[in-house]
Short mmCIF file of C-alpha atoms in Angstrom, two decimals:
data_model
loop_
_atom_site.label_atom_id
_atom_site.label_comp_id
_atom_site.label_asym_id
_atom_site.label_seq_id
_atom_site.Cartn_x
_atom_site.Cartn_y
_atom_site.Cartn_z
CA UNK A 1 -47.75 77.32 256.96
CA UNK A 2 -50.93 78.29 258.37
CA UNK A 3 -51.84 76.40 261.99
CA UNK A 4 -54.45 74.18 262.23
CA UNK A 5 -57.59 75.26 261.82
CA UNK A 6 -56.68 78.76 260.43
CA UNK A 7 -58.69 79.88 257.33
CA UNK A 8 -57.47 83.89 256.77
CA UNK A 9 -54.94 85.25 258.03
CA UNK A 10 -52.75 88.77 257.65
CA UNK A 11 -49.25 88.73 258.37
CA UNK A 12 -47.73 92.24 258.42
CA UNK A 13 -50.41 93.88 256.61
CA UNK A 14 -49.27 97.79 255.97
CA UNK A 15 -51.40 100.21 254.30
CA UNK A 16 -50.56 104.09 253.36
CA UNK A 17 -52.65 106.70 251.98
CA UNK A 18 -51.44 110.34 250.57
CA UNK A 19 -52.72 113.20 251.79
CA UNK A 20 -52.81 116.77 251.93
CA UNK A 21 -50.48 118.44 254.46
CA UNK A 22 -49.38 122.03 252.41
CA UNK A 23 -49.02 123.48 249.90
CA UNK A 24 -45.34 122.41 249.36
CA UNK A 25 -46.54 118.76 249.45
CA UNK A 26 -48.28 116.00 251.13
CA UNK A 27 -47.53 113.22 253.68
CA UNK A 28 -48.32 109.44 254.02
CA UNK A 29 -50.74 108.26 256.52
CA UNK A 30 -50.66 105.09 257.79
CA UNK A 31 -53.86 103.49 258.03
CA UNK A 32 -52.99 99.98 259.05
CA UNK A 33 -49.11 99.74 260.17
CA UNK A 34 -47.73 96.26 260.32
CA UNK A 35 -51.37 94.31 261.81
CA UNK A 36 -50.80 90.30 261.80
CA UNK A 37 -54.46 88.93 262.44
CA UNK A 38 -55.79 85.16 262.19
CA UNK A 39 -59.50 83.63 262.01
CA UNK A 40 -60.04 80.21 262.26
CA UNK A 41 -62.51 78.36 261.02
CA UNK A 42 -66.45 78.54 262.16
CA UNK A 43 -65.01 81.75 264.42
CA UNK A 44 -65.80 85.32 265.06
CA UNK A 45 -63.11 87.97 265.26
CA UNK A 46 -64.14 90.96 266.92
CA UNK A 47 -62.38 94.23 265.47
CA UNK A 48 -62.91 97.14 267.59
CA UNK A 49 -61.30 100.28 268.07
CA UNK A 50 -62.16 104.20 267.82
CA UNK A 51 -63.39 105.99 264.49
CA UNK A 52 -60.30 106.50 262.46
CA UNK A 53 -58.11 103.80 263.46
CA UNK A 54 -58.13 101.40 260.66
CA UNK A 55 -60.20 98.76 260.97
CA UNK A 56 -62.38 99.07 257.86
CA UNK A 57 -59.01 99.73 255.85
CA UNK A 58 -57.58 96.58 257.42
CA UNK A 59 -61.22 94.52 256.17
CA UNK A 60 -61.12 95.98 252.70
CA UNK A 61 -57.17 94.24 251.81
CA UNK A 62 -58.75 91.31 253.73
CA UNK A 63 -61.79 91.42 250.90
CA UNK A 64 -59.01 92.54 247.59
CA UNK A 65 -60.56 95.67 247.86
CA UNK A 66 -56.95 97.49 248.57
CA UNK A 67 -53.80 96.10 248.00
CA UNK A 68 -51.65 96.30 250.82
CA UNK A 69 -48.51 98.26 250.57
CA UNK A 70 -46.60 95.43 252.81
CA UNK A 71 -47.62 92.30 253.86
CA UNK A 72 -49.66 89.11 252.92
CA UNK A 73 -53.18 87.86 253.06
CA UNK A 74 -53.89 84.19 253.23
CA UNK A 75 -56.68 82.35 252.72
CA UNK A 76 -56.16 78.60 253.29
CA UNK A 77 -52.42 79.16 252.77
CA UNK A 78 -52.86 81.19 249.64
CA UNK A 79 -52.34 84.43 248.36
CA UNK A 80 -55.32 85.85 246.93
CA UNK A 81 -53.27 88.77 245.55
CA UNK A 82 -51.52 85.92 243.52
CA UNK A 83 -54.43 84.86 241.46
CA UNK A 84 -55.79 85.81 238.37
CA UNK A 85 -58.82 84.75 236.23
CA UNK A 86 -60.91 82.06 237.08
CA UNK A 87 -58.95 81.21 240.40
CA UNK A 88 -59.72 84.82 241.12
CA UNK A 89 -63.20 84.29 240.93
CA UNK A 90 -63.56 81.54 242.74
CA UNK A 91 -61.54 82.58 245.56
CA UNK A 92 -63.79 86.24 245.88
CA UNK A 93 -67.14 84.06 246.26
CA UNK A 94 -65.55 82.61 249.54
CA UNK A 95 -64.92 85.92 251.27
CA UNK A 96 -68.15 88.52 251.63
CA UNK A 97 -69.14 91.21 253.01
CA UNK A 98 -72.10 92.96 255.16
CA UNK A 99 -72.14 96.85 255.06
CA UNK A 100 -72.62 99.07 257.62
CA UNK A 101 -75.44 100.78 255.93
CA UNK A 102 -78.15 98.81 254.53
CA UNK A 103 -79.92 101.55 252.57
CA UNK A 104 -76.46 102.89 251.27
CA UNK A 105 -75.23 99.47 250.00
CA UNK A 106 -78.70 98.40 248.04
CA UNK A 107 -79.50 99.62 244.55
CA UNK A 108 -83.06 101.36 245.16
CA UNK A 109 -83.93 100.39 241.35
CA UNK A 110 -83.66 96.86 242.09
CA UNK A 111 -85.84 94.50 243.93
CA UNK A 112 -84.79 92.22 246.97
CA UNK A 113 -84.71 88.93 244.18
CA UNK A 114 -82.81 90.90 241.55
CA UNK A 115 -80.29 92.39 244.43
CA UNK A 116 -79.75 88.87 245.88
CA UNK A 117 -79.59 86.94 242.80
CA UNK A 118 -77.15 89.55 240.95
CA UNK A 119 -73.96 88.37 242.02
CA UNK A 120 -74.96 84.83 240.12
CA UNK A 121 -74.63 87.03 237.09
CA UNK A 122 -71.21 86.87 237.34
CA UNK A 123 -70.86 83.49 239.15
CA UNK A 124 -72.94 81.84 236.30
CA UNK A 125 -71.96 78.28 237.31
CA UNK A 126 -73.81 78.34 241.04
CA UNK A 127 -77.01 78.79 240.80
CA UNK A 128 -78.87 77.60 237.28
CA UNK A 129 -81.54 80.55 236.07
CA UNK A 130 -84.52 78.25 236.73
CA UNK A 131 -83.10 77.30 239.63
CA UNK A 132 -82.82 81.23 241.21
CA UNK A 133 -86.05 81.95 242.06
CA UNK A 134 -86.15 79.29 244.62
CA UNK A 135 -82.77 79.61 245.66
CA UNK A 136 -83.68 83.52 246.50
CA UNK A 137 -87.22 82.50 248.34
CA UNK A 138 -84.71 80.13 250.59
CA UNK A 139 -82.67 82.78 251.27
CA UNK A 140 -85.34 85.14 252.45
CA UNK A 141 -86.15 82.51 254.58
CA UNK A 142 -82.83 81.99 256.17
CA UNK A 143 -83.00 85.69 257.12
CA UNK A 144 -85.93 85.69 258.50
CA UNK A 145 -88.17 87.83 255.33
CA UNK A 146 -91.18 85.95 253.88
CA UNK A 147 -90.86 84.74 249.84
CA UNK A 148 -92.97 87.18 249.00
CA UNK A 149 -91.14 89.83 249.83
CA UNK A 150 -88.91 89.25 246.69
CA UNK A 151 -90.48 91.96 244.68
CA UNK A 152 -90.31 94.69 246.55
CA UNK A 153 -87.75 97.22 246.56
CA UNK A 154 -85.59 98.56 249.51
CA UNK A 155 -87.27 101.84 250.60
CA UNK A 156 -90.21 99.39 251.21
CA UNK A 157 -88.48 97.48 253.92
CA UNK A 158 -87.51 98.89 257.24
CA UNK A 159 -83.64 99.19 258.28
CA UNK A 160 -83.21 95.45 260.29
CA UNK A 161 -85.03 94.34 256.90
CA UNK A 162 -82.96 95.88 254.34
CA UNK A 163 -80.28 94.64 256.19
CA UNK A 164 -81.38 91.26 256.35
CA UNK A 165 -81.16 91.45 252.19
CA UNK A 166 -77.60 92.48 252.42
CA UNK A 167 -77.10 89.44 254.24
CA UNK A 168 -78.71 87.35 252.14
CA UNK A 169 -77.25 88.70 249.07
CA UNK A 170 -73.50 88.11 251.31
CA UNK A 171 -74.58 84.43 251.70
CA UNK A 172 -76.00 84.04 247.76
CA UNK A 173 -72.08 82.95 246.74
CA UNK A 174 -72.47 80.25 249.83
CA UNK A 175 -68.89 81.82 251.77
CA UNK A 176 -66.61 80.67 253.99
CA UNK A 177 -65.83 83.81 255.65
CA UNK A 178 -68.35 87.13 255.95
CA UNK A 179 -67.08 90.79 257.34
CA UNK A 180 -68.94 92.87 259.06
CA UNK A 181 -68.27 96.17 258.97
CA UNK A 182 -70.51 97.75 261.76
CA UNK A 183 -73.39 95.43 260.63
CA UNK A 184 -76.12 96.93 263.43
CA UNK A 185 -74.53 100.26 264.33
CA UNK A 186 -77.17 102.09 262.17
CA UNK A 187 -80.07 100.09 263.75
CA UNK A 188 -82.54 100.41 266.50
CA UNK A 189 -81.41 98.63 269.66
CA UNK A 190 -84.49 96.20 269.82
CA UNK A 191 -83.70 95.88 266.15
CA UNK A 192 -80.00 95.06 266.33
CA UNK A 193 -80.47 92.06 269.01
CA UNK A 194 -82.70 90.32 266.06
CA UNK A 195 -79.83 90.75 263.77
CA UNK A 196 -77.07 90.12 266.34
CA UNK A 197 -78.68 86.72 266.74
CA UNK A 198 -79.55 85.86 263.26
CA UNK A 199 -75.94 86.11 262.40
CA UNK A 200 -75.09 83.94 265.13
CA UNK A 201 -77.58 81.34 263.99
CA UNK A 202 -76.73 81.67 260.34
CA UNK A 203 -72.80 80.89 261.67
CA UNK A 204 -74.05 77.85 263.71
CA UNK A 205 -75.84 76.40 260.86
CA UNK A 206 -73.56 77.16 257.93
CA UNK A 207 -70.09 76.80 259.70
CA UNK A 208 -69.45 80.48 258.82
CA UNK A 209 -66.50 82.82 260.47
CA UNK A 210 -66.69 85.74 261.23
CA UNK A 211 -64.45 89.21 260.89
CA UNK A 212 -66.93 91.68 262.99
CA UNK A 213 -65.97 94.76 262.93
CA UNK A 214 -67.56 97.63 265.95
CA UNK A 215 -67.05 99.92 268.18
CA UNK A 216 -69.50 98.76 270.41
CA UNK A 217 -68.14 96.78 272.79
CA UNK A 218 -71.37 95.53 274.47
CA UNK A 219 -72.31 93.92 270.91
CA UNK A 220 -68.73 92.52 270.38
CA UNK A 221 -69.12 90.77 273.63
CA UNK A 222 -72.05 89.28 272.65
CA UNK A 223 -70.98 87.75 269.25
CA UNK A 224 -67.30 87.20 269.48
CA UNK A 225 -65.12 84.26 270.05
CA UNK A 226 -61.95 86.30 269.92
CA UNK A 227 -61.20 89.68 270.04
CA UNK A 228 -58.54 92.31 268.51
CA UNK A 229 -58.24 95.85 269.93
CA UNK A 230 -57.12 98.29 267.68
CA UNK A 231 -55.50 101.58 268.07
CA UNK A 232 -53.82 103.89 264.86
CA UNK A 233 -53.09 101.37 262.83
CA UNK A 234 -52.20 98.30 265.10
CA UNK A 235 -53.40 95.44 266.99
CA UNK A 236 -52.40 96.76 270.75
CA UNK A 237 -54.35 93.52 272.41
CA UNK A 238 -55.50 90.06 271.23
CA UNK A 239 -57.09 87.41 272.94
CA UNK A 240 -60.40 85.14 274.13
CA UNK A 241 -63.25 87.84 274.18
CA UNK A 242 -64.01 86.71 277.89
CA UNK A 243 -60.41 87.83 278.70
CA UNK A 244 -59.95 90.80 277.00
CA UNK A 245 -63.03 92.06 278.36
CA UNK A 246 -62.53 90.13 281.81
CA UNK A 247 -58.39 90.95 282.55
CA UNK A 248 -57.83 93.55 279.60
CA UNK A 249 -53.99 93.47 279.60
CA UNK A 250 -53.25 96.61 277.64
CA UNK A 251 -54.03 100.39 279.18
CA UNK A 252 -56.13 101.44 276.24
CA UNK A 253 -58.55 98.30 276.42
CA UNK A 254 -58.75 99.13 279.86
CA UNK A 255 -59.97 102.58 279.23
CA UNK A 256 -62.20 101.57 276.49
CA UNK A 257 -64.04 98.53 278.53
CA UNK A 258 -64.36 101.13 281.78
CA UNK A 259 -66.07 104.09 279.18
CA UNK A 260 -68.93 100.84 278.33
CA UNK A 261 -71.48 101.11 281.28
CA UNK A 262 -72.84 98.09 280.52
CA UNK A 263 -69.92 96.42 280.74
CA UNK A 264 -69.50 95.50 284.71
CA UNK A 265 -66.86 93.23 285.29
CA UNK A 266 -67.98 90.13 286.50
CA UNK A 267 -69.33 89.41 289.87
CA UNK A 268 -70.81 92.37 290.21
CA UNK A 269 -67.92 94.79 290.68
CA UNK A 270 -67.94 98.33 288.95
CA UNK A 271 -65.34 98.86 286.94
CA UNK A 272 -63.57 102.33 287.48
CA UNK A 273 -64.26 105.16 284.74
CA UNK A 274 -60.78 105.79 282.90
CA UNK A 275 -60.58 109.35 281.94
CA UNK A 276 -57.65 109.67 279.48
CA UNK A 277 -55.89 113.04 279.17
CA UNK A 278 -52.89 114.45 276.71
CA UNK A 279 -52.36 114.56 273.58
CA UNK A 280 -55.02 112.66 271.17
CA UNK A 281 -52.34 112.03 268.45
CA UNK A 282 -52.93 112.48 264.55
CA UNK A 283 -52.83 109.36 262.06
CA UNK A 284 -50.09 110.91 259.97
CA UNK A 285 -47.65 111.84 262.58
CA UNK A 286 -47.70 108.75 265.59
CA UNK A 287 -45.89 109.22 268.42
CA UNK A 288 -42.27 107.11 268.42
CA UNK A 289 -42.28 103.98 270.50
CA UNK A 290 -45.77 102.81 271.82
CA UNK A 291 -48.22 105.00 270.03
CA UNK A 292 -50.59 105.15 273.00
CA UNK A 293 -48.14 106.59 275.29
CA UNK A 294 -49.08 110.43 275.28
CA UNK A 295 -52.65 108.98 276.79
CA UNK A 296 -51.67 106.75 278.76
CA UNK A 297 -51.30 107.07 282.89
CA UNK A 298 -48.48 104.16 283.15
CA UNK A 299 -45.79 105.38 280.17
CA UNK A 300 -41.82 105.86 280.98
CA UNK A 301 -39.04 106.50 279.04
CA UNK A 302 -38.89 103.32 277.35
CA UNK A 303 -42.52 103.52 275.61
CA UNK A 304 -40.85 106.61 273.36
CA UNK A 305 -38.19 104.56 272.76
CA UNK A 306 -39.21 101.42 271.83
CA UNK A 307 -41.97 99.62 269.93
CA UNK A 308 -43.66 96.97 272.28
CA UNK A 309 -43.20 93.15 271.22
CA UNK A 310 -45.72 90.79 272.33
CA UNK A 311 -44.78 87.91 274.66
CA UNK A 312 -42.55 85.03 272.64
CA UNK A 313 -44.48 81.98 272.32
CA UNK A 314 -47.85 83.01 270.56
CA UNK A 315 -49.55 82.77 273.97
CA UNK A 316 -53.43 83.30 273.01
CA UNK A 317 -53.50 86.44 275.34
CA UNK A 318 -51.38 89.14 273.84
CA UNK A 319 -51.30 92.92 274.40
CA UNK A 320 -48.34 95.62 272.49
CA UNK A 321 -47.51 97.13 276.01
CA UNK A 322 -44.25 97.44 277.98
CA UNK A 323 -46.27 97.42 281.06
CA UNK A 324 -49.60 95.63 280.97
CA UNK A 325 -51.83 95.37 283.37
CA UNK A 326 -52.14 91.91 284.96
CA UNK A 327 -55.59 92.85 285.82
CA UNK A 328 -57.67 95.97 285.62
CA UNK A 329 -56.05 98.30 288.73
CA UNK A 330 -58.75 99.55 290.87
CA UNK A 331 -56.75 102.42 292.41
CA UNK A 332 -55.83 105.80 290.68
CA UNK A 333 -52.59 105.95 288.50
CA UNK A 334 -50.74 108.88 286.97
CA UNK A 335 -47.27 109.29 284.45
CA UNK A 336 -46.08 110.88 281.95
CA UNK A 337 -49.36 110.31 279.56
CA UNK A 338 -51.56 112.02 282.37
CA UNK A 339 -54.32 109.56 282.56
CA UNK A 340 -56.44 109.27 285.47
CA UNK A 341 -59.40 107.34 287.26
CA UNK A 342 -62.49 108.59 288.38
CA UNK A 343 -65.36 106.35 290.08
#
């Protein structure tokens, strides 16, 4: 049973790709490897982690878009991968999506009303034809475009505008749940503050959640409730996004807060610059044990041995380390991994 208040959630979630390794054969990567992940309702779940490490395989099995080679997806307590037909379709209006790029993900031949009111076309039932017109000019409005701005096409809009249209066309099937996969990354700053806000507005006044996916971790602060670190293919540290980014509890979301200038800890204090050394290791072929432990400045024997469990007890602060930090260490470390400080 899902707890209270959950609306998605991934238990175990495993996904695999083949690829190339020689010319003898190929080898499995493992995109996502065993991620359990929960949003609750009228939340945001931040996602973050470096290029490559799974999170935009992880949101396309949360959307159906892959199925997952182990695991389960649950929305309201039920598989999606379960249902067919018309349940089908019903259940893939509540779960949308916002694209990274906004010119990329809009048809140029189509107009802003035509590429918000095309998903109706296969959701016939929501929105009445005579009814769409009006439905699209409130929808503009919601995002902050003018009515009139329904006939004109997307190389006629800027990039916060186009994107704007993606959202609208993401809220057109009225969702429960929206991901966004690196909604503002391809925006000016001034630019992504307007949308950063718009989708917190939109949230506040339709009881939307969230799955926000960035490597940013100046606009994850900003926007998330909760937050989920992720390195190859797992979830190394979950939590309240003030105390990930406040006490981060696992090495790696230590180095990645301290790499964020403009993210001082609190009262003032400079967080020290983490300069990780060692091997950067490849997708296909993880290190045994903790996967972060050929970077990182606090690994022993154990970490190769063993696979770090979280805490019993589903406390709301969890990190996948044998030895996290109970706050972020302000004086120089080395081990095995060879990481280092620096001021």
């Amino acid at each position: 049973m899902p707890e209270p208040g959950t609306l998605l959630e991934a238990r175990g979630l495993t996904k695999s790709f083949a690829v190339p390794r020689t010319a003898k054969g190929s080898t499995r990567l493992r995109a996502v490897d065993g991620v359990d992940l929960r949003l609750g309702r009228g939340e945001t779940l931040g996602l973050v982690g470096e290029s490559g490490c799974g999170k935009s395989t992880l949101a396309r099995m949360l959307l159906m878009l892959e199925r997952p080679d182990e695991g389960t997806v649950r929305f309201e307590g039920v598989d999606p991968f379960t249902l067919s037909g018309a349940k089908l379709l019903a259940w893939r209006r509540k779960v949308q999506m916002v694209f990274q790029d906004p010119f990329g993900s809009l048809n140029p031949r189509l107009c802003a009303a035509d590429l918000i009111s095309e998903p109706w076309l296969t959701h016939r039932g929501l929105v009445p034809a005579p009814k769409r017109a009006a439905r699209v000019a409130e929808l503009l409005e919601m995002v902050g475009l003018r009515p009139s701005d329904a006939r004109r096409y997307p190389q006629e809009f800027s990039g916060g505008q186009r994107q704007r249209i993606g959202i609208a066309r993401a809220l057109a099937l009225e969702p429960d749940v929206v991901v966004c996969d690196e909604p503002v990354s391809a925006l000016d700053l001034s630019v992504q503050a307007q949308v950063l806000n718009l989708l917190s507005d939109l949230r506040d006044e339709l009881g939307l959640s969230y799955v926000f996916i960035s490597h940013d971790l100046s606009v994850v602060r900003h926007v998330a409730d909760r937050v989920a670190v992720m390195y190859l293919g797992r979830i190394v540290e979950s939590g309240p996004a003030e105390e990930v980014f406040d006490r981060p509890h696992h090495p790696y979301t230590a180095a990645l807060l301290s790499a964020a200038p403009s993210l001082a800890a609190t009262g003032g204090a400079k967080r020290e610059r983490i300069l990780l050394t060692g091997e950067i290791p490849s997708p296909a072929d993880p290190p045994s044990g903790c996967r972060f432990r050929t970077r990182c400045w606090r690994a022993e024997d154990v970490c190769a041995e063993a696979v770090p469990v979280p805490p019993l007890g589903e406390p709301s602060h969890t990190a996948e380390c044998h030895f996290p930090l109970e706050e972020t260490p302000a004086v120089a470390g080395s081990g095995p991994g060879g990481g280092s400080r620096s001021a």
